[in-house]
PDB file of C-alpha atoms and ligand atoms in Angstrom:
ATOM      1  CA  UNK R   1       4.966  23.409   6.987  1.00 98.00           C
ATOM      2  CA  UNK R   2       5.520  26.901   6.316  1.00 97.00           C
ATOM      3  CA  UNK R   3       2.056  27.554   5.839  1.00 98.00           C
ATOM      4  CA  UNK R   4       1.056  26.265   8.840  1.00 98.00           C
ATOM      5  CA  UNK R   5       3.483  27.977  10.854  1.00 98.00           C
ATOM      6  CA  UNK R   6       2.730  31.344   8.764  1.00 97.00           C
ATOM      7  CA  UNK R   7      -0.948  30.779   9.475  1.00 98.00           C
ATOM      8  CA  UNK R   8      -0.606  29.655  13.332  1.00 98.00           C
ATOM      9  CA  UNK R   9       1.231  32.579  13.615  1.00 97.00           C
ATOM     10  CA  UNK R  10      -0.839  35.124  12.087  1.00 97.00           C
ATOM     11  CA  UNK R  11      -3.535  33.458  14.333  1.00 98.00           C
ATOM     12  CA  UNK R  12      -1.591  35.130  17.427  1.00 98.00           C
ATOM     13  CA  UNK R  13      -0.046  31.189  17.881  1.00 98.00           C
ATOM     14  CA  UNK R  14       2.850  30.350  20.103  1.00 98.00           C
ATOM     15  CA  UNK R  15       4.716  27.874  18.411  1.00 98.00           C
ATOM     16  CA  UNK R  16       6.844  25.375  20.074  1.00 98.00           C
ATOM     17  CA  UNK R  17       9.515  23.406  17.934  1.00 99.00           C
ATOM     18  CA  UNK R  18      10.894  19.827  19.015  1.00 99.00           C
ATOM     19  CA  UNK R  19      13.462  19.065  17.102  1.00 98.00           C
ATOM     20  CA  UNK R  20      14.601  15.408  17.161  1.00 98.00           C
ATOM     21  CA  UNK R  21      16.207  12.931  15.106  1.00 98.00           C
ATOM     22  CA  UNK R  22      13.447  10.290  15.634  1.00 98.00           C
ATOM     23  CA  UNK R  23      14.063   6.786  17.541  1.00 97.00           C
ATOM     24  CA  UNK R  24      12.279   8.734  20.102  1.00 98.00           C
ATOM     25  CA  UNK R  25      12.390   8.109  24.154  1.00 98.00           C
ATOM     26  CA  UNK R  26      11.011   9.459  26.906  1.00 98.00           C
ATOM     27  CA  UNK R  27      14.058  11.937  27.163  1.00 98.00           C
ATOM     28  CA  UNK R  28      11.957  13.770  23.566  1.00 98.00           C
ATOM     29  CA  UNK R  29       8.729  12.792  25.453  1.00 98.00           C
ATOM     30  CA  UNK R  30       9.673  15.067  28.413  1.00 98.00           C
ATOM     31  CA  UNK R  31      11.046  18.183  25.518  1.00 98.00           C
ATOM     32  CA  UNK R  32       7.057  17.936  24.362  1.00 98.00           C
ATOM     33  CA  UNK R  33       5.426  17.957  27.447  1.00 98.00           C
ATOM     34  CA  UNK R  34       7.655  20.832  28.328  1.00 98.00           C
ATOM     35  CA  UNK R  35       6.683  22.533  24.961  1.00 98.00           C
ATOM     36  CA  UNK R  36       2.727  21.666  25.196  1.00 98.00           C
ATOM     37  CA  UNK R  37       2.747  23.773  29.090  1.00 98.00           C
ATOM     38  CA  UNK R  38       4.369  26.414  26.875  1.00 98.00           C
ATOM     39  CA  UNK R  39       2.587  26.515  23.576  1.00 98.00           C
ATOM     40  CA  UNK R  40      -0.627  26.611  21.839  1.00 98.00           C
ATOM     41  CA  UNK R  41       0.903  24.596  18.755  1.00 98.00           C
ATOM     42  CA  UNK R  42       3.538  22.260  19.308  1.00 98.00           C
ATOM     43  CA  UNK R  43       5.559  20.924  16.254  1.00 98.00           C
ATOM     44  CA  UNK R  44       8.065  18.113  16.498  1.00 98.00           C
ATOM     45  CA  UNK R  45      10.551  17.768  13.521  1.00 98.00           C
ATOM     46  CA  UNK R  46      12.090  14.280  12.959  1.00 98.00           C
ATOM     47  CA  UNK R  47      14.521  14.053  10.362  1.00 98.00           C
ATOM     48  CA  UNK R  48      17.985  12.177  10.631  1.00 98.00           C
ATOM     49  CA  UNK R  49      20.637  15.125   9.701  1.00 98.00           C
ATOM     50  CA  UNK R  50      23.153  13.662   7.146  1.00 98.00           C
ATOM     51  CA  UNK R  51      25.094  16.948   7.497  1.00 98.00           C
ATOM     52  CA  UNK R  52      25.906  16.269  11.006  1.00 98.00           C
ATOM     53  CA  UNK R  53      27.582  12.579  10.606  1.00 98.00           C
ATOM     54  CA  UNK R  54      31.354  12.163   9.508  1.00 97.00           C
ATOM     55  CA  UNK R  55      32.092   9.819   7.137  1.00 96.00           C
ATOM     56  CA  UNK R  56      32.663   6.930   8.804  1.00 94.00           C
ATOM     57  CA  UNK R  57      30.172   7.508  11.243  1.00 96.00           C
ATOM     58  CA  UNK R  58      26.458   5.923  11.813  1.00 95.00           C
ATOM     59  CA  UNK R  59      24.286   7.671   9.816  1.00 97.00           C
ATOM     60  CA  UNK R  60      23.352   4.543   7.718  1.00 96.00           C
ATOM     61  CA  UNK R  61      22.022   2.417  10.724  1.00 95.00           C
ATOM     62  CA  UNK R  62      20.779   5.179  12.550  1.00 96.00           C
ATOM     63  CA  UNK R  63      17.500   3.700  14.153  1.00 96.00           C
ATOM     64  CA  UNK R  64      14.435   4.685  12.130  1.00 97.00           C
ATOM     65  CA  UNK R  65      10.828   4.023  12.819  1.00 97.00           C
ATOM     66  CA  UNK R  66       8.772   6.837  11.630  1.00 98.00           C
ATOM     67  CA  UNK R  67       5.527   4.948  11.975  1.00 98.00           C
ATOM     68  CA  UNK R  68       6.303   4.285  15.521  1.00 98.00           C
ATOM     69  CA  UNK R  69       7.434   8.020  16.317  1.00 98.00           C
ATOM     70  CA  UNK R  70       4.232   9.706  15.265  1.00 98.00           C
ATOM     71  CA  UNK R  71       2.117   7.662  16.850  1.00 98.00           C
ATOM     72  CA  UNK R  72       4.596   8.606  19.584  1.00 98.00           C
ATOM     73  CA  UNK R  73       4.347  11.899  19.393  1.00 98.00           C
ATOM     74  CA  UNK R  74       0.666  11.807  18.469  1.00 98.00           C
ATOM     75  CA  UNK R  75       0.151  10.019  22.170  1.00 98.00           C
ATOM     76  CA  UNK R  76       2.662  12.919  23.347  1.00 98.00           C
ATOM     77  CA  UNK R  77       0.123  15.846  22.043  1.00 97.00           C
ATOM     78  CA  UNK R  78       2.179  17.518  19.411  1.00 98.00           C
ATOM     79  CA  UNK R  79      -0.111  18.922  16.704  1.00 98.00           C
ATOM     80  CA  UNK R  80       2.403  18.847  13.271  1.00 98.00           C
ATOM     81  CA  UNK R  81       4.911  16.192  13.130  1.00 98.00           C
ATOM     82  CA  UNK R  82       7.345  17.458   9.992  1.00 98.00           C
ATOM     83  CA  UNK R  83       9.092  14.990   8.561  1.00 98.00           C
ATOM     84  CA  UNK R  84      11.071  15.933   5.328  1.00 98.00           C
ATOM     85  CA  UNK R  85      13.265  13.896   3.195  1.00 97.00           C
ATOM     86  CA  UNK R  86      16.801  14.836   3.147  1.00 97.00           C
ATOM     87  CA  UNK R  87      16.228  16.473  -0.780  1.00 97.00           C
ATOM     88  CA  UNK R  88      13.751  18.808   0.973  1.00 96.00           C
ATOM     89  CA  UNK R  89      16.247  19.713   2.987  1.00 98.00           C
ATOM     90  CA  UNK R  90      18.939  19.989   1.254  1.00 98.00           C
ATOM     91  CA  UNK R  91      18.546  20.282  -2.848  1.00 97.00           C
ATOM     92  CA  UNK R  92      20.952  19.926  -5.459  1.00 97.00           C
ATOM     93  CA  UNK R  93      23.619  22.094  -5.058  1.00 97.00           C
ATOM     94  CA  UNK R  94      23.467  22.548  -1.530  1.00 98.00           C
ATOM     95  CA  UNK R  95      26.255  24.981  -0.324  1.00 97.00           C
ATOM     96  CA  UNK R  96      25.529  26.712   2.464  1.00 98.00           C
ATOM     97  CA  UNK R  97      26.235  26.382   6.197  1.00 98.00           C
ATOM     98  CA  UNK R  98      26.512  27.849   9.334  1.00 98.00           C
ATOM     99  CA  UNK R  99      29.537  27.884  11.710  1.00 98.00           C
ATOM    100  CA  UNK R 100      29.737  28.854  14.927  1.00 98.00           C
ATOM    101  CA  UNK R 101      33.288  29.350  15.370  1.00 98.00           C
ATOM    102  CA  UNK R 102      35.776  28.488  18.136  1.00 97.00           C
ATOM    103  CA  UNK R 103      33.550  26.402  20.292  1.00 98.00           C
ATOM    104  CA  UNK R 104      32.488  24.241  17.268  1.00 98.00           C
ATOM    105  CA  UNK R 105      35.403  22.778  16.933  1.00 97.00           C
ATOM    106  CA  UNK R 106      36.374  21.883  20.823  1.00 98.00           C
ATOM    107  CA  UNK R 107      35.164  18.655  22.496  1.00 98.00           C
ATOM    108  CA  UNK R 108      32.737  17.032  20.524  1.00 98.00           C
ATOM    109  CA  UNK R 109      33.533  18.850  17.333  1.00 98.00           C
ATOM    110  CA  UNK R 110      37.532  18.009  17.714  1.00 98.00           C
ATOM    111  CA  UNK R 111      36.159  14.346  17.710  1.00 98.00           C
ATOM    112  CA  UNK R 112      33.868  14.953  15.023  1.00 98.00           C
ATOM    113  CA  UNK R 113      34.779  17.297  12.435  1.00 97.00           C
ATOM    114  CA  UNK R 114      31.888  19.165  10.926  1.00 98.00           C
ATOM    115  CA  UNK R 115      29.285  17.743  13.265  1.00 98.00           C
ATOM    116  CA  UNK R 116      28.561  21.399  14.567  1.00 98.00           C
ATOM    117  CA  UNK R 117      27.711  22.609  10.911  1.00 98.00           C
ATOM    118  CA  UNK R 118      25.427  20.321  10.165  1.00 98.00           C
ATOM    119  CA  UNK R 119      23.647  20.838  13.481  1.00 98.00           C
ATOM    120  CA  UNK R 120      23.331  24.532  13.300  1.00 98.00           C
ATOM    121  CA  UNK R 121      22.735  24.735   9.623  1.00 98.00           C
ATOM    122  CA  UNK R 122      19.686  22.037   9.605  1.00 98.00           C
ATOM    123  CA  UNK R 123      18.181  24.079  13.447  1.00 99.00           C
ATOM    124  CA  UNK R 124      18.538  27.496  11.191  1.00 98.00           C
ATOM    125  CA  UNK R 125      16.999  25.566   8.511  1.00 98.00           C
ATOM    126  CA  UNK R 126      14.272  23.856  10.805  1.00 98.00           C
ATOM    127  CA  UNK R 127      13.901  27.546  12.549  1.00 98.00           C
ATOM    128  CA  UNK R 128      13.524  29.075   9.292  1.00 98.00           C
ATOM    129  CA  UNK R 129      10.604  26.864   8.398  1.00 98.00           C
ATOM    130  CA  UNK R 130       9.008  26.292  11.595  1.00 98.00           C
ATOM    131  CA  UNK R 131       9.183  30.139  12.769  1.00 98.00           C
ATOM    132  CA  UNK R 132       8.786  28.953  16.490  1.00 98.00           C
ATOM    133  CA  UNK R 133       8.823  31.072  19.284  1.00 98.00           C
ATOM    134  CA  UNK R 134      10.411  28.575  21.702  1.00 98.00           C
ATOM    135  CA  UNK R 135      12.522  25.850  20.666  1.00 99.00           C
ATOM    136  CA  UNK R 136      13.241  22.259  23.118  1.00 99.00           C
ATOM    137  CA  UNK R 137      16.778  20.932  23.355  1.00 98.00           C
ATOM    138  CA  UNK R 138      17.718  18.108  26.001  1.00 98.00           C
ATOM    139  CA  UNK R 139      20.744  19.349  28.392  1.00 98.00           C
ATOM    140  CA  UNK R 140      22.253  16.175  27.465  1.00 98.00           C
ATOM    141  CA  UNK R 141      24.038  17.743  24.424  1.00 98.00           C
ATOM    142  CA  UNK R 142      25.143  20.662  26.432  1.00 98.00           C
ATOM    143  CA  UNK R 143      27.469  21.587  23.344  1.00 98.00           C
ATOM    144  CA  UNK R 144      25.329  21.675  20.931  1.00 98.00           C
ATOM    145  CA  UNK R 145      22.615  23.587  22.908  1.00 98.00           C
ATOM    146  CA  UNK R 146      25.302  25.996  23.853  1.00 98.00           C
ATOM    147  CA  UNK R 147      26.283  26.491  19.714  1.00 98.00           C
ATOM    148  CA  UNK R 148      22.332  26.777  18.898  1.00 98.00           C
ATOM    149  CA  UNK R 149      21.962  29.755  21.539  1.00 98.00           C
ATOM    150  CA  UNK R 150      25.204  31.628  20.390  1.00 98.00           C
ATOM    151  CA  UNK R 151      23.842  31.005  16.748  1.00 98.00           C
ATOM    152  CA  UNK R 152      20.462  31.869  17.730  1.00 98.00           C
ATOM    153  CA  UNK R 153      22.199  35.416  19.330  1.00 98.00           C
ATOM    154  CA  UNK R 154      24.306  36.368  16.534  1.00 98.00           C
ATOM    155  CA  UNK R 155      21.551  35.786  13.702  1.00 98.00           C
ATOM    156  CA  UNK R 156      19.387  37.904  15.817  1.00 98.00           C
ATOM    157  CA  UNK R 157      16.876  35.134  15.454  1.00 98.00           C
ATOM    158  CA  UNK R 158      13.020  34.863  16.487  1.00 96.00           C
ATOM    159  CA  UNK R 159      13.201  31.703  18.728  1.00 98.00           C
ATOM    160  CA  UNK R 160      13.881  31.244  22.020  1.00 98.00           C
ATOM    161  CA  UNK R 161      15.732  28.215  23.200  1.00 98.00           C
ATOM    162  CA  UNK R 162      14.397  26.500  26.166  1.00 98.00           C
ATOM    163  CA  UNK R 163      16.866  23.687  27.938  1.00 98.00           C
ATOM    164  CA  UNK R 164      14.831  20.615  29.233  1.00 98.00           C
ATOM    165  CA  UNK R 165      16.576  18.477  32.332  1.00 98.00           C
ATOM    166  CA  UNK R 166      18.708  15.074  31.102  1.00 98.00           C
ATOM    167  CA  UNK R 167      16.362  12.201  31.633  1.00 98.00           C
ATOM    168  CA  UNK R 168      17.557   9.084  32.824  1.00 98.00           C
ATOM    169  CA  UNK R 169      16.853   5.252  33.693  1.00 98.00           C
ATOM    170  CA  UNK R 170      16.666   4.176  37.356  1.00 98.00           C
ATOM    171  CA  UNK R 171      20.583   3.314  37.265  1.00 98.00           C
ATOM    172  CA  UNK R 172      21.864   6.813  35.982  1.00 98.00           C
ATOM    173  CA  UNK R 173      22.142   5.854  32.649  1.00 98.00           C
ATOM    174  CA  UNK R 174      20.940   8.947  29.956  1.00 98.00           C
ATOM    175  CA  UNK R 175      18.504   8.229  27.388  1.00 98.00           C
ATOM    176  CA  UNK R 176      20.234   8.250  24.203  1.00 98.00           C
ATOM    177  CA  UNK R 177      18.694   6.569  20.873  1.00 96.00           C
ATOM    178  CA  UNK R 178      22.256   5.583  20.406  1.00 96.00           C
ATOM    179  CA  UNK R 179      21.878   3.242  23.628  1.00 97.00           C
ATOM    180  CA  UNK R 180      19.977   0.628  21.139  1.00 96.00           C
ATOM    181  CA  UNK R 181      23.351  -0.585  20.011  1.00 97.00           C
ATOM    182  CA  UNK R 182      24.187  -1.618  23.018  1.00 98.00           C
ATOM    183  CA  UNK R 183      24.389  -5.328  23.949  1.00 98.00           C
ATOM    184  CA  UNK R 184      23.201  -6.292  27.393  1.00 98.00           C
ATOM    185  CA  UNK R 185      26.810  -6.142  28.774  1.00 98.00           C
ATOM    186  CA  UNK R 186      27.755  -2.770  27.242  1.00 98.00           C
ATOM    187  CA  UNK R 187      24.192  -1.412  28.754  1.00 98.00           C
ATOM    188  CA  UNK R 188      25.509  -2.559  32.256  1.00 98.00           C
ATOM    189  CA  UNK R 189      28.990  -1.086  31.368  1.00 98.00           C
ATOM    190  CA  UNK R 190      27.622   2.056  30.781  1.00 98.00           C
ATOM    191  CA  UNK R 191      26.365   3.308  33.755  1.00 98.00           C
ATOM    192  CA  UNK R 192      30.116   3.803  34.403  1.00 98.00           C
ATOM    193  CA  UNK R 193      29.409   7.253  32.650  1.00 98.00           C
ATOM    194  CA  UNK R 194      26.663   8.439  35.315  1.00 98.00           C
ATOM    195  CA  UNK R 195      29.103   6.988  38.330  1.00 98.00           C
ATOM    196  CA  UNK R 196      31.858   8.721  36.883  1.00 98.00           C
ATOM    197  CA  UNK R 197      29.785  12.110  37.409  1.00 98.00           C
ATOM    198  CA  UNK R 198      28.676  11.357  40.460  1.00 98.00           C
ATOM    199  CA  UNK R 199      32.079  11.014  41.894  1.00 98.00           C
ATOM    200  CA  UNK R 200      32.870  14.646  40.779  1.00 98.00           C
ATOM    201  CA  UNK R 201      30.093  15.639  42.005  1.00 98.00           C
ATOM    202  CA  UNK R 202      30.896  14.038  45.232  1.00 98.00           C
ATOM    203  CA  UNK R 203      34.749  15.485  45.463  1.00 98.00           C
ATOM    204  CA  UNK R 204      33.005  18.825  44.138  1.00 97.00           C
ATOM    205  CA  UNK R 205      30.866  18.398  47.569  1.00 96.00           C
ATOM    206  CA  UNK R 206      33.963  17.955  49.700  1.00 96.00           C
ATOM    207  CA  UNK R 207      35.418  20.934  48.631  1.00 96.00           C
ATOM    208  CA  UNK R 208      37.637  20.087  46.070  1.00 97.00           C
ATOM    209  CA  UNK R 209      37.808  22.875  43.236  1.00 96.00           C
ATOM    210  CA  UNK R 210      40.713  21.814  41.422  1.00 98.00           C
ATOM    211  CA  UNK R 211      39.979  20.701  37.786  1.00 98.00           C
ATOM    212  CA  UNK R 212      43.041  18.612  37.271  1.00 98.00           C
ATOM    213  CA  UNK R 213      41.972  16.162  40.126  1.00 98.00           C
ATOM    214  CA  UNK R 214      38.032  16.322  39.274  1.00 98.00           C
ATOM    215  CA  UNK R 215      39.262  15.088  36.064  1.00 98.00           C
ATOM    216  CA  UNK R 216      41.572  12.307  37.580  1.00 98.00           C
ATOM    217  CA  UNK R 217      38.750  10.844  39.514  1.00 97.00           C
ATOM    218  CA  UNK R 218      36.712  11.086  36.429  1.00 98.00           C
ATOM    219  CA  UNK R 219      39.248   8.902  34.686  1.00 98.00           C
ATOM    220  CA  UNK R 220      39.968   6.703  37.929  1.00 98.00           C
ATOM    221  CA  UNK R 221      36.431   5.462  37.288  1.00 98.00           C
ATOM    222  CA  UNK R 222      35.675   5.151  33.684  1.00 98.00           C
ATOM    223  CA  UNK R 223      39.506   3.686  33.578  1.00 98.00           C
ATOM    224  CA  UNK R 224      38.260   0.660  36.036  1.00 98.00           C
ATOM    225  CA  UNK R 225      35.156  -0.430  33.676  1.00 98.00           C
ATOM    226  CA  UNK R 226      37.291  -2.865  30.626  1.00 98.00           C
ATOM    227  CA  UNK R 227      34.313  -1.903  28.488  1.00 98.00           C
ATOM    228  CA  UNK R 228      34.902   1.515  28.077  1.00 98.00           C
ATOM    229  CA  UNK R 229      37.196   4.193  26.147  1.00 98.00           C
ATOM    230  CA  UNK R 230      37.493   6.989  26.995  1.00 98.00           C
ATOM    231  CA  UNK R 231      37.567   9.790  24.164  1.00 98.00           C
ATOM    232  CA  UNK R 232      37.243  13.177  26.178  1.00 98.00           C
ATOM    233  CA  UNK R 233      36.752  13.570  30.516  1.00 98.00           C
ATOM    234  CA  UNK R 234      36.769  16.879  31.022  1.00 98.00           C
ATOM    235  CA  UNK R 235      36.026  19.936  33.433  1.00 98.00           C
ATOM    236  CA  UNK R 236      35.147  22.736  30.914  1.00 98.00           C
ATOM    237  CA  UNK R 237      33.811  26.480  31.227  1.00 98.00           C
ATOM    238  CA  UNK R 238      29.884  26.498  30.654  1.00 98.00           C
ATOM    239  CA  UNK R 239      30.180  29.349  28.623  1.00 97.00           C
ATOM    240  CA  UNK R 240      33.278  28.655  26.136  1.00 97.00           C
ATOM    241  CA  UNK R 241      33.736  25.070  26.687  1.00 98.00           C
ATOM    242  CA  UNK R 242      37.514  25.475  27.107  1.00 98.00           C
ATOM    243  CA  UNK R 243      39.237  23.568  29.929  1.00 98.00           C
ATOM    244  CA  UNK R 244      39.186  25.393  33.474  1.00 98.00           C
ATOM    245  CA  UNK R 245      42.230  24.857  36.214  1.00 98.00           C
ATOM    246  CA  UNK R 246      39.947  25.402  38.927  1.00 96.00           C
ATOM    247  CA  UNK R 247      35.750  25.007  39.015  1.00 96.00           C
ATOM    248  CA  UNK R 248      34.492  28.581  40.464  1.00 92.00           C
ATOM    249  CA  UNK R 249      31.750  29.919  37.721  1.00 94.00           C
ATOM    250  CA  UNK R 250      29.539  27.602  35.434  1.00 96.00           C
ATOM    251  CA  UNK R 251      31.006  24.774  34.512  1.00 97.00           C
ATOM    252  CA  UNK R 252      30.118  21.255  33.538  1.00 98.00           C
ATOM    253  CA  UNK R 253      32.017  17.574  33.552  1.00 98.00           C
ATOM    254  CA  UNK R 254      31.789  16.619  30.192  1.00 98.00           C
ATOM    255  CA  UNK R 255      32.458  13.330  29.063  1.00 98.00           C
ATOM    256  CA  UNK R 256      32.037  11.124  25.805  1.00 98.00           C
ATOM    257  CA  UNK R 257      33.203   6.988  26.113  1.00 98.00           C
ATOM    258  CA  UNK R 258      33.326   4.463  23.910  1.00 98.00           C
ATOM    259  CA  UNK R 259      31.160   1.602  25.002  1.00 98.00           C
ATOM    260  CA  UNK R 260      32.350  -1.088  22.502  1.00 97.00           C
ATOM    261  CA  UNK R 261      31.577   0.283  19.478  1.00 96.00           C
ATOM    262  CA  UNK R 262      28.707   2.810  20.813  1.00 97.00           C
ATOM    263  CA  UNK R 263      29.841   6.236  21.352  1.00 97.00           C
ATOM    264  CA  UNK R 264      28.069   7.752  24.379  1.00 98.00           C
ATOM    265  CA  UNK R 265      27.941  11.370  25.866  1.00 98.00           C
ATOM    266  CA  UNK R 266      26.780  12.369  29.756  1.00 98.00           C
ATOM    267  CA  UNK R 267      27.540  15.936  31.818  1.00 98.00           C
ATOM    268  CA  UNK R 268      27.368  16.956  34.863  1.00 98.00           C
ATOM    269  CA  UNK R 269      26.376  20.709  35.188  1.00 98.00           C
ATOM    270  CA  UNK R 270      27.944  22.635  38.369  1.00 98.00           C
ATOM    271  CA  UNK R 271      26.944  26.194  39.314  1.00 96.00           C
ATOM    272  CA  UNK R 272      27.627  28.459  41.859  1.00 92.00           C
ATOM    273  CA  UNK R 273      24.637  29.140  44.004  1.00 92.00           C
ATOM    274  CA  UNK R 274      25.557  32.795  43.375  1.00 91.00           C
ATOM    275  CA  UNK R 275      27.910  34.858  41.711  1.00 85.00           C
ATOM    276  CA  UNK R 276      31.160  34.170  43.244  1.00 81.00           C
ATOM    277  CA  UNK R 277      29.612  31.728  46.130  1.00 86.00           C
ATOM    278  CA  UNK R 278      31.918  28.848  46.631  1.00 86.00           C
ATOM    279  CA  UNK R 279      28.380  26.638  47.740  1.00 92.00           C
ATOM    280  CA  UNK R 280      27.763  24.874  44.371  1.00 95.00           C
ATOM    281  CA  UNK R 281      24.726  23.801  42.776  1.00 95.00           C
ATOM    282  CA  UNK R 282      24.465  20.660  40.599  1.00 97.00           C
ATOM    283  CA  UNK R 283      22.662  19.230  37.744  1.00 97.00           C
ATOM    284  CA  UNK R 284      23.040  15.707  35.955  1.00 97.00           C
TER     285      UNK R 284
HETATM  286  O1  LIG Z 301      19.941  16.549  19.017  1.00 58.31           O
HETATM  287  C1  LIG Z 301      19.496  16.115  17.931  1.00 58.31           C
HETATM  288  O2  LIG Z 301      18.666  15.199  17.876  1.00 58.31           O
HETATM  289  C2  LIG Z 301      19.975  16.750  16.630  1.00 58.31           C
HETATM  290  O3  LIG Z 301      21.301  17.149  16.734  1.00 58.31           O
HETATM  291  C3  LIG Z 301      19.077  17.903  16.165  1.00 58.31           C
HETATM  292  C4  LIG Z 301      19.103  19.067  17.134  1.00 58.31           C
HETATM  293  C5  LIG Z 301      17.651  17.420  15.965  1.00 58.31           C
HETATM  294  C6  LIG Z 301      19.599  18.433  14.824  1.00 58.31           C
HETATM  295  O4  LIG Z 301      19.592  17.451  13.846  1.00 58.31           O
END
C-alpha cells in the first residue's frame, strides 16, 4: 500500500482515502463518489479497529463481508481497496497511541472510554500509509470527525479532511452498519432519533435559543418511544463539544439511544447564517 501511494504520488496523484470499517452502505457509497469528483486515485480502507471497542462492546459480531464490500466498492470506482489484518496493524508490542485531549473524553468518549484513541491512532496510522491528500468522513460521527481535524492540525499533517452530508432512509433514519442488529420493531423505533432532531430544529425555527429547553424537547420525544434509552441528548458547542446554555455560534444536537440492545448515534448541525446572525442554518 505504501508503494502505491509513494508511486501515485510521485506520479503528481491526488489521493483520496475512504476510510471505513466495512459492512458498507450507501452512506460510504456517497464518501467515494465524493472522493472520485475529487481525486485521480481513490483508496478505500476497510478494516474493523479493535483499538476503538471497549471491552464489553461489539467488536466480535461486528458485521463482516469483505467479499461483498469490494465488489462494493469496485462498483463504487475506488481503485485500491486496503484491507489489512489487525497484526499488520498493530504488531507485537504495540504501544503507541494518539490522544486528543479534552474533547476525547466528552460525549461519546465519556460513554466509551478509549474509543477516541483507537480512532485517531488507526486514521494516523491509515494516513501514514495511505499519504492521501484528502481524506472522507460521514458528518454522522461529528465527534470523531471533529478529533481527526484537531489531530490532523496539531501533527501538522498532509491530509485534508473533507466532511460528506449524513445520508439517510426515506423515514429519517441514518445509515449506520450498526442498524443490522436491529429487529423490525427496533428499526421502526428508531426513527425516534431523526424526529427527536427535527423537533429542535423546529423550536430552533420558532426562535427558541435556549439550550436547556432544546434539550427538554429532545428528551420529551425520545422519552415517549418504550424502545429507547437514552444515553446522552445534548446541545453542544461545534467546536469543543462542551454543553452551551444558549445556541448562538456552531452548534449541533447530539444524541446517542439505546435501541434495545443497539447503540445508535444522529446530530443535528445548527449554524448561524453569519457571524453573530440570529437566522440559523441547519443540517441533519
Ligand atoms: O467511522 C469509522 O468507520 C471508523 O471509526 C474509522 C474512521 C474507519 C476508524 O476506524
Amino acid at each position: 500500500m505504501k508503494e502505491f501511494a509513494r508511486g501515485a504520488r510521485a506520479e503528481g496523484r491526488v489521493i483520496g482515502l475512504v476510510p471505513t470499517m466495512g459492512a458498507l452502505h450507501e452512506g460510504h457509497t456517497a464518501l467515494v463518489a465524493r472522493a472520485r469528483k475529487e481525486c485521480s486515485r481513490v483508496i478505500a480502507s476497510v478494516f474493523v479497529n479493535p483499538k476503538q471497542f471497549g471491552p464489553k462492546e461489539d467488536y466480535k459480531k461486528y458485521p463482516r463481508d469483505l467479499e461483498k464490500d469490494a465488489k462494493t466498492l469496485e462498483e463504487a470506482g475506488v481503485d485500491v481497496l486496503f484491507a489489512p489484518e489487525a497484526a499488520d496493524i498493530y504488531p507485537d508490542g504495540f504501544r503507541t497511541y494518539v490522544n486528543v485531549e479534552g474533547i476525547s473524553e466528552r460525549l461519546e468518549g465519556r460513554s466509551r472510554p478509549g474509543h477516541f484513541r483507537g480512532v485517531a491512532t488507526v486514521v494516523l496510522k491509515l494516513f501514514e500509509i495511505v499519504q492521501p491528500h484528502f481524506a472522507y468522513f460521514g458528518r454522522k460521527d461529528a465527534q470523531q470527525v471533529r478529533i481527526i481535524s484537531e489531530m490532523v492540525r496539531d501533527l501538522n499533517l498532509d491530509s485534508e479532511i473533507v466532511v460528506c452530508p449524513v445520508v439517510r432512509e426515506a423515514d429519517g433514519l441514518a445509515l449506520s452498519s450498526r442498524n443490522a442488529y436491529l429487529s423490525a420493531g427496533e428499526r421502526n423505533a428508531a426513527t425516534v432519533l431523526h424526529q427527536a432532531l427535527v423537533t429542535v430544529r423546529d423550536e430552533l425555527s420558532r426562535g427558541v435559543r435556549d439550550a436547556m429547553q432544546l434539550q427538554t424537547a429532545l428528551r420529551r420525544i425520545l422519552g415517549a418511544e418504550p424502545l429507547a434509552q437514552v444515553d446522552y441528548a445534548e446541545i453542544v458547542s461545534a467546536d469543543t463539544f462542551e454543553p452551551v446554555v444558549r445556541v448562538a455560534r456552531p452548534s449541533y444536537a447530539v444524541l446517542a439511544v439505546f435501541i434495545g440492545k443497539t447503540r445508535l448515534i444522529d446530530n443535528l448541525l445548527i449554524e448561524p447564517v453569519s457571524a453573530g446572525s440570529e437566522d440559523l442554518l441547519f443540517q441533519l
